[in-house]
Short mmCIF file of C-alpha atoms and ligand atoms in Angstrom, two decimals:
data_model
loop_
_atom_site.label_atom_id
_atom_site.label_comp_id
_atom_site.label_asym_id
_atom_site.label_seq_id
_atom_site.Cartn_x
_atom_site.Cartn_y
_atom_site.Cartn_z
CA UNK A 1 47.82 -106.92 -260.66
CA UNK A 2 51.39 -105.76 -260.33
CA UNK A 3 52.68 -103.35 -257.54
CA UNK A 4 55.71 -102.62 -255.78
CA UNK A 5 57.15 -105.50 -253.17
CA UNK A 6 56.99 -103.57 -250.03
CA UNK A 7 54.42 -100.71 -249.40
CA UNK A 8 55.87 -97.24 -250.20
CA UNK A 9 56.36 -94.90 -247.34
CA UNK A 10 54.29 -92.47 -247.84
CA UNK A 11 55.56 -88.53 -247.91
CA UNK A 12 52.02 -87.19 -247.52
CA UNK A 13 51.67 -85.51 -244.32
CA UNK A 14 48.97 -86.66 -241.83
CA UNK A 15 45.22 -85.63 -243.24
CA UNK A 16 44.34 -84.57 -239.52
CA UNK A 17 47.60 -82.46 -239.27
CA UNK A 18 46.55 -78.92 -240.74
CA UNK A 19 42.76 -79.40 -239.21
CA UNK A 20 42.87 -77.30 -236.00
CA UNK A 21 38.98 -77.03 -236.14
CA UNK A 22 37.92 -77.53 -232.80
CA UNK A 23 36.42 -81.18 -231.93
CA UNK A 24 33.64 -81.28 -229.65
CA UNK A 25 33.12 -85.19 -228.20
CA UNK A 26 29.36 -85.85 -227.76
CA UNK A 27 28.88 -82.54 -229.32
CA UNK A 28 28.93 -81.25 -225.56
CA UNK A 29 28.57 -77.64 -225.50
CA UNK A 30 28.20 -77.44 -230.02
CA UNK A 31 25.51 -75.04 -230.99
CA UNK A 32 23.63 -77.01 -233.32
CA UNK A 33 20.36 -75.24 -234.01
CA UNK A 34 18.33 -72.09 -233.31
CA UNK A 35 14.97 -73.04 -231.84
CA UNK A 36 12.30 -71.25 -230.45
CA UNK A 37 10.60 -74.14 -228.97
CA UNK A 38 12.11 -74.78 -226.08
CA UNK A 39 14.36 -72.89 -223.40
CA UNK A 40 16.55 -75.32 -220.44
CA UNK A 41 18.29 -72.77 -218.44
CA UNK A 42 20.13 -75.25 -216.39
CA UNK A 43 22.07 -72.74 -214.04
CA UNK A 44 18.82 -71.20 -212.45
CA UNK A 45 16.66 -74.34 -213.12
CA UNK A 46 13.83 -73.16 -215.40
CA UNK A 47 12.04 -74.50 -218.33
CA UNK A 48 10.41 -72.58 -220.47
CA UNK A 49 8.42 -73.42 -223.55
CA UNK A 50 7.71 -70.70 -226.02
CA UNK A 51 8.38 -68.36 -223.37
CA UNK A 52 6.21 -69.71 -220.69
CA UNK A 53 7.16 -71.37 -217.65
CA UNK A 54 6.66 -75.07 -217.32
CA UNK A 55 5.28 -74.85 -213.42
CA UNK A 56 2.29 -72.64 -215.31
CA UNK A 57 1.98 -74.51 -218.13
CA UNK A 58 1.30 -77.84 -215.68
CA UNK A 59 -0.80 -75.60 -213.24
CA UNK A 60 -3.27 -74.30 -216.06
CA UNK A 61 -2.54 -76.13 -219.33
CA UNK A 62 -3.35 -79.93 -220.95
CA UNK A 63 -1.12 -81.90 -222.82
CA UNK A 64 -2.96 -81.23 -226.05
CA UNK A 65 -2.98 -77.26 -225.14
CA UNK A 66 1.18 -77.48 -225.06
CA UNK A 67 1.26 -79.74 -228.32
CA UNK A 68 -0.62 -77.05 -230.08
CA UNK A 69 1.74 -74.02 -228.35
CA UNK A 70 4.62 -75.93 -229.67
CA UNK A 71 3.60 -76.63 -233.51
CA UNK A 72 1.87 -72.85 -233.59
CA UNK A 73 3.07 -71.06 -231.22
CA UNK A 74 -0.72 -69.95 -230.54
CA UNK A 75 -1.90 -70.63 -227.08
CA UNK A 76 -5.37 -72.18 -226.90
CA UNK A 77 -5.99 -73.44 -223.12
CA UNK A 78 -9.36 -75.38 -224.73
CA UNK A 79 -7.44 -77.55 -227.68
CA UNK A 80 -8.88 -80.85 -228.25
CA UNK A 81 -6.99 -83.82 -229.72
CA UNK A 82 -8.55 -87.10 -229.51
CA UNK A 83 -6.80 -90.32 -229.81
CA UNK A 84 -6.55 -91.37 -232.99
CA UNK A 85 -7.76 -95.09 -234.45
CA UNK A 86 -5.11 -97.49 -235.37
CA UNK A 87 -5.15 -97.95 -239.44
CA UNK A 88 -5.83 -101.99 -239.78
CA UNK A 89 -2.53 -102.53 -241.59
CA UNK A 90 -0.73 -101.35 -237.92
CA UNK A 91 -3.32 -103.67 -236.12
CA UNK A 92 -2.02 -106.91 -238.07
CA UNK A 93 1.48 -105.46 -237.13
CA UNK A 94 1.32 -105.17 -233.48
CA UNK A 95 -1.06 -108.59 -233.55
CA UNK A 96 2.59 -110.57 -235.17
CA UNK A 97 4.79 -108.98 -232.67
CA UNK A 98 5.51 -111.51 -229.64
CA UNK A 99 4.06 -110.57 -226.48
CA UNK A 100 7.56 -110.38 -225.13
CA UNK A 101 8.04 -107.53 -227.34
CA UNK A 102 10.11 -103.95 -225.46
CA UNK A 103 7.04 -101.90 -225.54
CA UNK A 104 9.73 -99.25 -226.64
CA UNK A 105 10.56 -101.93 -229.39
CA UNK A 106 6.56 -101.96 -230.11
CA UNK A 107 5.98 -98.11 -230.46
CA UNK A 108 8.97 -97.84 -232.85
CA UNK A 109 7.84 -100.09 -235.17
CA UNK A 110 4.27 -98.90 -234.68
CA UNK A 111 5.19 -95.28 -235.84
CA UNK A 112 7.13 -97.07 -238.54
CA UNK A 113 4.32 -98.79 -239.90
CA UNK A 114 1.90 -96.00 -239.89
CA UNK A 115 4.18 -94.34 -242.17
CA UNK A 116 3.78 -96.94 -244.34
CA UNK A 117 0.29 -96.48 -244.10
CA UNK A 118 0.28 -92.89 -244.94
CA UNK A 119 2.42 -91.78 -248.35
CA UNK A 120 3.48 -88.75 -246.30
CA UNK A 121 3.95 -85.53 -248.47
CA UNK A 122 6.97 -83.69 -248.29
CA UNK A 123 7.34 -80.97 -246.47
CA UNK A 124 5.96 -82.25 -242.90
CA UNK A 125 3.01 -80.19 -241.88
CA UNK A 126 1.33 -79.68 -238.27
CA UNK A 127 -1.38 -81.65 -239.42
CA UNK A 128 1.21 -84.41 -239.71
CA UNK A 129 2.08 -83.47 -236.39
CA UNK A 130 -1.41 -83.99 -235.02
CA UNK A 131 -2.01 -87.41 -236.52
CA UNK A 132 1.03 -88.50 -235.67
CA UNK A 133 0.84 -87.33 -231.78
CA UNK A 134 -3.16 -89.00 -232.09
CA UNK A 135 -2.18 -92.33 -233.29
CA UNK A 136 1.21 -93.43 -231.23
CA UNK A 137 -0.94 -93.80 -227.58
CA UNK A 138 -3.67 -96.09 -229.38
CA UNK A 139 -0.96 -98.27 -230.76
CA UNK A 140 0.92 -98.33 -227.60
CA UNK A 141 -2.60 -99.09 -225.65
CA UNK A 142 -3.43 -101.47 -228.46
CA UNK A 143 -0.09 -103.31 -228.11
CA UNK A 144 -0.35 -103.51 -224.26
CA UNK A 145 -3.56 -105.25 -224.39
CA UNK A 146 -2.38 -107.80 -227.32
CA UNK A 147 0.61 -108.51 -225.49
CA UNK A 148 -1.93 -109.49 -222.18
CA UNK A 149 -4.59 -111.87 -224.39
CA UNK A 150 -6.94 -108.73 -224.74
CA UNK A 151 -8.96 -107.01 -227.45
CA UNK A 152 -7.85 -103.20 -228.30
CA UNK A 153 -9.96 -100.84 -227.55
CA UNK A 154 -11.20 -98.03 -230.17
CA UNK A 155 -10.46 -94.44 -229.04
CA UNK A 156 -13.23 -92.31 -227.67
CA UNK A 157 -13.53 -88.76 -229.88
CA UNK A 158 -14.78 -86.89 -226.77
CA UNK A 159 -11.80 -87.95 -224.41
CA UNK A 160 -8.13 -85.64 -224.85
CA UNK A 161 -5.22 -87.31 -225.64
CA UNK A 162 -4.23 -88.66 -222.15
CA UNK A 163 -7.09 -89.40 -220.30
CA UNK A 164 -8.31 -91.28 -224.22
CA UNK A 165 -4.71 -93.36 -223.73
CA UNK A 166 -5.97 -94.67 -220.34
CA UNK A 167 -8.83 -95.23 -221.45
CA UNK A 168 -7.82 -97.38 -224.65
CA UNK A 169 -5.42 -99.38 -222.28
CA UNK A 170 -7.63 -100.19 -219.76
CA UNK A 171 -11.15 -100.24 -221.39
CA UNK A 172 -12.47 -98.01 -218.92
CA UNK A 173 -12.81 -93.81 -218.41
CA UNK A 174 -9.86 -92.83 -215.89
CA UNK A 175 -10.66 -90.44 -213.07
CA UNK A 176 -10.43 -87.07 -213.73
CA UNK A 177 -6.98 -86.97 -211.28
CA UNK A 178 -5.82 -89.85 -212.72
CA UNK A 179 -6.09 -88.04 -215.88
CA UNK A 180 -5.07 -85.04 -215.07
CA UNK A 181 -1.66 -86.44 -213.64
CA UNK A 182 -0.97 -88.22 -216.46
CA UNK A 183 -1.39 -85.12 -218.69
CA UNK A 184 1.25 -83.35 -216.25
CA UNK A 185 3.10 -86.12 -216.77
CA UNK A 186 2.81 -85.62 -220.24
CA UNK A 187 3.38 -81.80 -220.32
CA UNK A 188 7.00 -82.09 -218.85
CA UNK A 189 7.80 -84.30 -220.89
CA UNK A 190 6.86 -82.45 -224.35
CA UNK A 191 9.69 -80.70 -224.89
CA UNK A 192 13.57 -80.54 -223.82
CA UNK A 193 15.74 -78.86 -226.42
CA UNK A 194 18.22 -80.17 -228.02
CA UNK A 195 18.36 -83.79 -226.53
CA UNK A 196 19.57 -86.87 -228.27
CA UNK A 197 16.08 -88.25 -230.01
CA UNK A 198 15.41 -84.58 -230.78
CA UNK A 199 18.52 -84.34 -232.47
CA UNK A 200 18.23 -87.33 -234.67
CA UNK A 201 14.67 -86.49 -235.72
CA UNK A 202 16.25 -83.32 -236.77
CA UNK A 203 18.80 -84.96 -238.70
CA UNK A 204 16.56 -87.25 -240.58
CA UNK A 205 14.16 -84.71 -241.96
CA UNK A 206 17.23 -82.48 -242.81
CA UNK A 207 17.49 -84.74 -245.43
CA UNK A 208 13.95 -84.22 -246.52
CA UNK A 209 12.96 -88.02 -245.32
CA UNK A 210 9.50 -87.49 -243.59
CA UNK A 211 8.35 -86.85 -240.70
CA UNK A 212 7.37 -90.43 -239.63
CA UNK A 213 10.98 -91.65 -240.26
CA UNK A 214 11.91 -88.79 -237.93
CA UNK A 215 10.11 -89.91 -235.03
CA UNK A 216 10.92 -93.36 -235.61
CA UNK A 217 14.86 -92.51 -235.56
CA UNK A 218 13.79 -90.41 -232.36
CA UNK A 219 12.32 -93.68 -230.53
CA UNK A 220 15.43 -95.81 -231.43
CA UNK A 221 17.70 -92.83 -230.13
CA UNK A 222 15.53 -92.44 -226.64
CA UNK A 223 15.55 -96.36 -225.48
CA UNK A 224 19.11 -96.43 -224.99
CA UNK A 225 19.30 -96.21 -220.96
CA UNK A 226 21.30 -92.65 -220.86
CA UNK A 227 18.02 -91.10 -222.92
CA UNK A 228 14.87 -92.73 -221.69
CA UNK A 229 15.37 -92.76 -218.02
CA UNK A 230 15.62 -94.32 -214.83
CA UNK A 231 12.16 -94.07 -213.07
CA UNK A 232 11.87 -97.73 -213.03
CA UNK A 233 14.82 -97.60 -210.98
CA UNK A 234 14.18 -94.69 -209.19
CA UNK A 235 10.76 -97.61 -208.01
CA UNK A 236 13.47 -100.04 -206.98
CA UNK A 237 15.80 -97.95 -205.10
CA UNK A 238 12.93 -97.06 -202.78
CA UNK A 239 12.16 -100.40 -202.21
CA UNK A 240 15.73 -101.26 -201.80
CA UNK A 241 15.66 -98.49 -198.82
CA UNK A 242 12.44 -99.58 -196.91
CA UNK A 243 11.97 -97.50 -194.07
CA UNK A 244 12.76 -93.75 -193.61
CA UNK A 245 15.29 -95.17 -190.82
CA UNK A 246 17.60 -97.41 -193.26
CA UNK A 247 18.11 -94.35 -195.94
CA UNK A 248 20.57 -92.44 -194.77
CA UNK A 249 23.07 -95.85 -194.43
CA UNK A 250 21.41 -96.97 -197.87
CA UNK A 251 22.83 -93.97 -199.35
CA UNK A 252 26.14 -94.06 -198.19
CA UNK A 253 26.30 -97.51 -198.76
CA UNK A 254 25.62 -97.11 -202.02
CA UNK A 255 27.51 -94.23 -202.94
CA UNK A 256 30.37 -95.81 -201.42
CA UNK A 257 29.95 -98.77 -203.57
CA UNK A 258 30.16 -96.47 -206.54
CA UNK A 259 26.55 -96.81 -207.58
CA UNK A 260 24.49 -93.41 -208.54
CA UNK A 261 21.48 -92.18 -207.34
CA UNK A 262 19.01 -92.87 -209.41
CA UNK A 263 16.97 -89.50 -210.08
CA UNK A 264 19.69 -87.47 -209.09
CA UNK A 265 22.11 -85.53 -211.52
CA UNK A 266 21.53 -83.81 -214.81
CA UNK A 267 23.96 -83.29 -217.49
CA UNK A 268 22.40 -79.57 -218.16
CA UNK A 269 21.09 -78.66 -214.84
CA UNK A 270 22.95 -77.50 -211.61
CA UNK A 271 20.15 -76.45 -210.02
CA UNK A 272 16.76 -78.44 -208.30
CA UNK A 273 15.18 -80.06 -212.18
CA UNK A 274 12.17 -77.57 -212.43
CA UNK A 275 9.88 -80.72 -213.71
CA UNK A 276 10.73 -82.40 -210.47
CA UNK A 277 9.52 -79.34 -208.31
CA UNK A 278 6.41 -79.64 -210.17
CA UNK A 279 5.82 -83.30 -210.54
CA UNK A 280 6.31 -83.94 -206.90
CA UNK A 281 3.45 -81.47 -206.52
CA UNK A 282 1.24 -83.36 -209.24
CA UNK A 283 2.40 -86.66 -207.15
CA UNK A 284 1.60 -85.16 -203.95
CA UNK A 285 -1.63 -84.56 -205.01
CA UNK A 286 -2.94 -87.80 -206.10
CA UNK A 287 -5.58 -89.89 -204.67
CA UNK A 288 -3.96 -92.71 -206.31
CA UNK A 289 -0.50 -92.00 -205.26
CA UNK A 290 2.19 -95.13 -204.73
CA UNK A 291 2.50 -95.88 -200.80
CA UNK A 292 6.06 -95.35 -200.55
CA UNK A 293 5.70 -91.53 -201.49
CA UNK A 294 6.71 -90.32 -198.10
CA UNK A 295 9.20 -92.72 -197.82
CA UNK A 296 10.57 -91.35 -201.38
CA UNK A 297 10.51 -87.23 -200.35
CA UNK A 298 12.19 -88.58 -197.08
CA UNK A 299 15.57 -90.48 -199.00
CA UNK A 300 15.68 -87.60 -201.08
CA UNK A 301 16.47 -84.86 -198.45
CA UNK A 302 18.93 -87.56 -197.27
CA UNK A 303 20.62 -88.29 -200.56
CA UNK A 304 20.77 -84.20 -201.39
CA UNK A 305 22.74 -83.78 -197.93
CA UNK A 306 25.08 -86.90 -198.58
CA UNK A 307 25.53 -86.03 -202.32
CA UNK A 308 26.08 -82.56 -201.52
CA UNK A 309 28.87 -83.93 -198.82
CA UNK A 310 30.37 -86.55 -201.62
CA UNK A 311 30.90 -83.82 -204.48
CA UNK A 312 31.11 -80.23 -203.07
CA UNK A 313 32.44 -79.34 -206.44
CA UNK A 314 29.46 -80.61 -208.87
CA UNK A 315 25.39 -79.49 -207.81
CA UNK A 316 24.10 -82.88 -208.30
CA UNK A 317 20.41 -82.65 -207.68
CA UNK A 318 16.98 -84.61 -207.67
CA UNK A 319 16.07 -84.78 -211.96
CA UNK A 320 12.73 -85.25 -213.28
CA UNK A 321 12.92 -89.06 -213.30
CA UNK A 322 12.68 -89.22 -209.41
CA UNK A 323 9.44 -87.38 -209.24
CA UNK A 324 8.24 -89.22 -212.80
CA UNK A 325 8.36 -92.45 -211.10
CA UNK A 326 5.26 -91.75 -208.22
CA UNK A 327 2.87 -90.14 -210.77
CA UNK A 328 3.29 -92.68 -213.36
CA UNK A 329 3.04 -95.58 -211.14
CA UNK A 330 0.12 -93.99 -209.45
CA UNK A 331 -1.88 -93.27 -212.47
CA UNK A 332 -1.26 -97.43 -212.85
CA UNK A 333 1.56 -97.90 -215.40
CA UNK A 334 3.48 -100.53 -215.28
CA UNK A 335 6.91 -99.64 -215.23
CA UNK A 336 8.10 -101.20 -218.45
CA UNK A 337 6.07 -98.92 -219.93
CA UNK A 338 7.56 -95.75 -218.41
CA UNK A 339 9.51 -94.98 -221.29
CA UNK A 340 6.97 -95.26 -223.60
CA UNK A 341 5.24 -92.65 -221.94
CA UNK A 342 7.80 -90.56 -222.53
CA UNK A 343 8.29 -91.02 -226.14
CA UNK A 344 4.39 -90.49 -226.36
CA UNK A 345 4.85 -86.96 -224.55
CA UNK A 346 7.90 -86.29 -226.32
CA UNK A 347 6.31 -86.87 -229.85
CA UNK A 348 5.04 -82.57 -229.13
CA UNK A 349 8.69 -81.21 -228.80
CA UNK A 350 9.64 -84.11 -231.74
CA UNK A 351 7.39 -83.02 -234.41
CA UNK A 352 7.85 -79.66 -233.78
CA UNK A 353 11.39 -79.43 -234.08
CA UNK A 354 10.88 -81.66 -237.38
CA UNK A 355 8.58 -78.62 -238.26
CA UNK A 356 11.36 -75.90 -237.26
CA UNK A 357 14.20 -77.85 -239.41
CA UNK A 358 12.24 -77.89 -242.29
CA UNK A 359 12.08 -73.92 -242.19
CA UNK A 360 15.90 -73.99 -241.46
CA UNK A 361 16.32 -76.00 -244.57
CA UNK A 362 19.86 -77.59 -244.21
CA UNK A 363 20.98 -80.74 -244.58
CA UNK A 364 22.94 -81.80 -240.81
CA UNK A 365 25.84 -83.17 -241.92
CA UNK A 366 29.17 -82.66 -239.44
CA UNK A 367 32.90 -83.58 -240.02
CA UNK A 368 35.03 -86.27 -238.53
CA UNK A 369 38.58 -85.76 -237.84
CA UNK A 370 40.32 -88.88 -239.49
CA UNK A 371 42.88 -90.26 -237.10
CA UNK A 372 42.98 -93.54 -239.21
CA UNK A 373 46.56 -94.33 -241.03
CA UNK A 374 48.17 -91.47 -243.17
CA UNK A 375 47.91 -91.95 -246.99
CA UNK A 376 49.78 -95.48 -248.16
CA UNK A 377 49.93 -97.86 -251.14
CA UNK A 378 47.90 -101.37 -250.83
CA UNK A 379 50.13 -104.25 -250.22
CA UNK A 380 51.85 -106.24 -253.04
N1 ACO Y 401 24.62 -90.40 -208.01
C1 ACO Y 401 25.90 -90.39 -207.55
N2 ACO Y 401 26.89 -89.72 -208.16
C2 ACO Y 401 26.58 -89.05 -209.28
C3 ACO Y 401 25.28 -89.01 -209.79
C4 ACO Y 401 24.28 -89.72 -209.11
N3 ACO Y 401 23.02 -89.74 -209.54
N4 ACO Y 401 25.27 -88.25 -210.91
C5 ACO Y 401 26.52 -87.85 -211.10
N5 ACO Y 401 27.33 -88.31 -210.11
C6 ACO Y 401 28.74 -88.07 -209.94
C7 ACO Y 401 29.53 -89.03 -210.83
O1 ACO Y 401 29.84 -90.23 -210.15
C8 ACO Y 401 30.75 -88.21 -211.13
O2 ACO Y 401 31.62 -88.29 -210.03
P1 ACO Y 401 33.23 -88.42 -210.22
O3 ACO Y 401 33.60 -87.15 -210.95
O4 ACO Y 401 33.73 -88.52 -208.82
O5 ACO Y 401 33.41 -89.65 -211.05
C9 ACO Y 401 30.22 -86.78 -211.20
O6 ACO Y 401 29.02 -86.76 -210.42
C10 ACO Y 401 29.90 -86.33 -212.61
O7 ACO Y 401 29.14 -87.34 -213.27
P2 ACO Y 401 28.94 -87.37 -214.86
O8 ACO Y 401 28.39 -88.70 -215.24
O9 ACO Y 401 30.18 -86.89 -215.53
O10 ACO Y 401 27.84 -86.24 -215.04
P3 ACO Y 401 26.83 -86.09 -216.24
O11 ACO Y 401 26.34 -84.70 -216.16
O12 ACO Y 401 27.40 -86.55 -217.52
O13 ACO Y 401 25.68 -87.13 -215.82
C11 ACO Y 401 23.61 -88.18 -215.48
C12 ACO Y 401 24.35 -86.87 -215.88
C13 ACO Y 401 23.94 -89.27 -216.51
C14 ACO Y 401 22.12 -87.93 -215.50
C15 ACO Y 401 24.08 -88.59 -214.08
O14 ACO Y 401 23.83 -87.56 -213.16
C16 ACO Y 401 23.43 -89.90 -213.63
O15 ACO Y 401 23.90 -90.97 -213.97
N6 ACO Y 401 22.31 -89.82 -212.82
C17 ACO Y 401 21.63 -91.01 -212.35
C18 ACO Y 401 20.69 -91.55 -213.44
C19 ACO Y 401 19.48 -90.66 -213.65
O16 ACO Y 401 18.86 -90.16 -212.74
N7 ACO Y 401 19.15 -90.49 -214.94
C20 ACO Y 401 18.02 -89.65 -215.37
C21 ACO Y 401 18.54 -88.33 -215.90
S1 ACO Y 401 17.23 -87.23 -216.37
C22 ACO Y 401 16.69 -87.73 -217.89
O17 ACO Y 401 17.30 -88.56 -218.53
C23 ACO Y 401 15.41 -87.19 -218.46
#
């Protein structure tokens, strides 16, 4: 191949020079969809789904009732979703993974599977939806028993969603609070706008892949640490305070040292996380409740006053994780499976934005600005 000796200057201007578009990093503050699903009004602290307040929709709804609200938009207080069985092909899947496996790691490749299982038609329907949102908590339950030397257990038909997952991970009927805080549990979690996970499941079915590739993509995006949470730490920090008398030097110290408050903060809401107001309720309210509850609502009036000392200029206030942590350690979750929980609740607000971009019909497909090297010949 010939070529000149040296590289030619190039006389081409800069690609990036005439592109004044404006660049958003993260996409912070990009309108990137219409939805109807879900409303986070982060200034005045309110969620609302469809319309109705989350604080109602924990006080009188079930998980399964919310599911259906989001896929229909019909409100039927008395919906029934079972668990769904595990198809045998997902069994022999989990049974090869090594009991060491994330559980997040599990339930990916779980959902992944079943779509393997299932030839999904194109376009994704809300029966898709359902079966979808029926069979992730029996693989997760199935996995957690494999992973401890014990048998699955088959799902009960009568049992909803929730109270069917305890029962399929601990082979016996949870109490009806148990349940029923779990569900809450489950309710805030459904459904958050336009959040990373949601945003890739969007993406992938804009490009008319199905809807269990979606939710797949959507696991992978929510086990990175920013996405899926910090109750688990939220559980340590208490412990790392101890007594109602060592929190308000635990905070300091800690802020001081640069650490954050786990539980505290929100990258959309200024104001008091309205799925923490109601989750401390639910958490309050439990028979079952962790011991160090008091201890918990205690460090968090001190840690509002110190952070409110620390950064006058930003509302930094307790998020849903801190109030997550109590209910789903009460209802007897270990903590490494916290955020599996959350991509089981979040599989409502998933499929049903997967169900919304399919109406919208558009391929999601942004620009870069290239701010590589301007135009030049290969070397000799
Ligand atoms: N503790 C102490 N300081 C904090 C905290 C906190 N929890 N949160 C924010 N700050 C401070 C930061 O140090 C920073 O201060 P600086 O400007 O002096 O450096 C300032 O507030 C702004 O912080 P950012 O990270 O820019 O704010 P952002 O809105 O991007 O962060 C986030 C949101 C990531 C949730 C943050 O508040 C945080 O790390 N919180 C602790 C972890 C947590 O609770 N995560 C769960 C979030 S809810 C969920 O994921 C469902």
């Amino acid at each position: 191949m010939s070529g000149p000796a040296d590289p030619a200057p190039s006389t081409a201007a800069h690609p990036s020079a005439t592109d004044e578009r404006p660049y958003s990093p993260g996409l912070e503050g990009v309108i990137a969809a219409e939805t109807a699903l879900g409303y986070v009004d982060g200034v005045n602290g309110r969620l609302l789904y469809r319309g109705f307040r989350i604080g109602d929709l924990v006080e009188r709804g079930s998980f399964p009732a919310v599911a259906e609200l989001l896929w229909t938009g019909e409100w039927d207080a008395d919906a029934h979703l079972p668990a769904a069985p595990v198809p045998d092909q997902v069994m022999d899947v989990l049974r090869r993974l090594p009991p060491t496996a994330k559980p997040m790691d599990a339930l990916r490749t779980a959902v992944s599977a079943w779509g393997a299982t299932q030839a999904l038609p194109w376009p994704p329907t809300v029966e898709q939806a359902r079966a979808l949102t029926a069979f992730s908590p029996s693989a997760l339950a199935a996995f957690a028993r494999l992973r401890r030397g014990l048998d699955p257990v088959e799902p009960d038909p009568e049992l909803n969603l929730v109270e069917g997952f305890l029962y399929q991970l601990n082979g016996v009927r949870p109490d009806p609070g148990t349940a029923r805080a779990l569900d809450a549990y489950f309710i805030v979690g459904a459904e958050h706008g336009l959040n990373a996970s949601t945003f890739t499941a969007r993406v992938i079915v804009s490009t008319r892949s199905d809807l269990a590739s979606a939710v797949t993509g959507a696991i992978g995006a929510m086990k990175g640490p920013l996405h899926g949470g910090a109750p688990s730490e939220v559980v340590e920090q208490i412990h790392e305070v101890g007594s109602p008398e060592r929190a308000e030097a635990w905070v300091r110290e800690a802020l001081d040292r640069g650490d954050r408050l786990m539980g505290f903060g929100h990258r959309v809401y200024r104001a008091y996380d309205p799925r923490a107001a109601a989750l401390r309720k639910v958490a309050e309210s439990m028979d079952t409740k962790p011991d160090w509850l008091d201890l918990a609502i205690r460090v968090e009036d001190v840690a509002l006053r110190v952070l409110a000392e620390r950064h006058p200029e930003r509302a930094l206030k307790t998020n849903v994780e801190y109030y997550a942590a109590p209910v789903l350690m009460g209802v007897g979750l270990t903590p490494d499976l916290f955020p599996t929980a959350f991509a089981l609740a979040r599989h409502a607000g998933w499929t049903a934005h997967v169900l919304e971009q399919v109406v919208a019909s558009k391929l999601i497909r942004p620009d870069a600005r290239y701010v590589g090297p301007a135009e030049r010949d290969l070397p000799a």
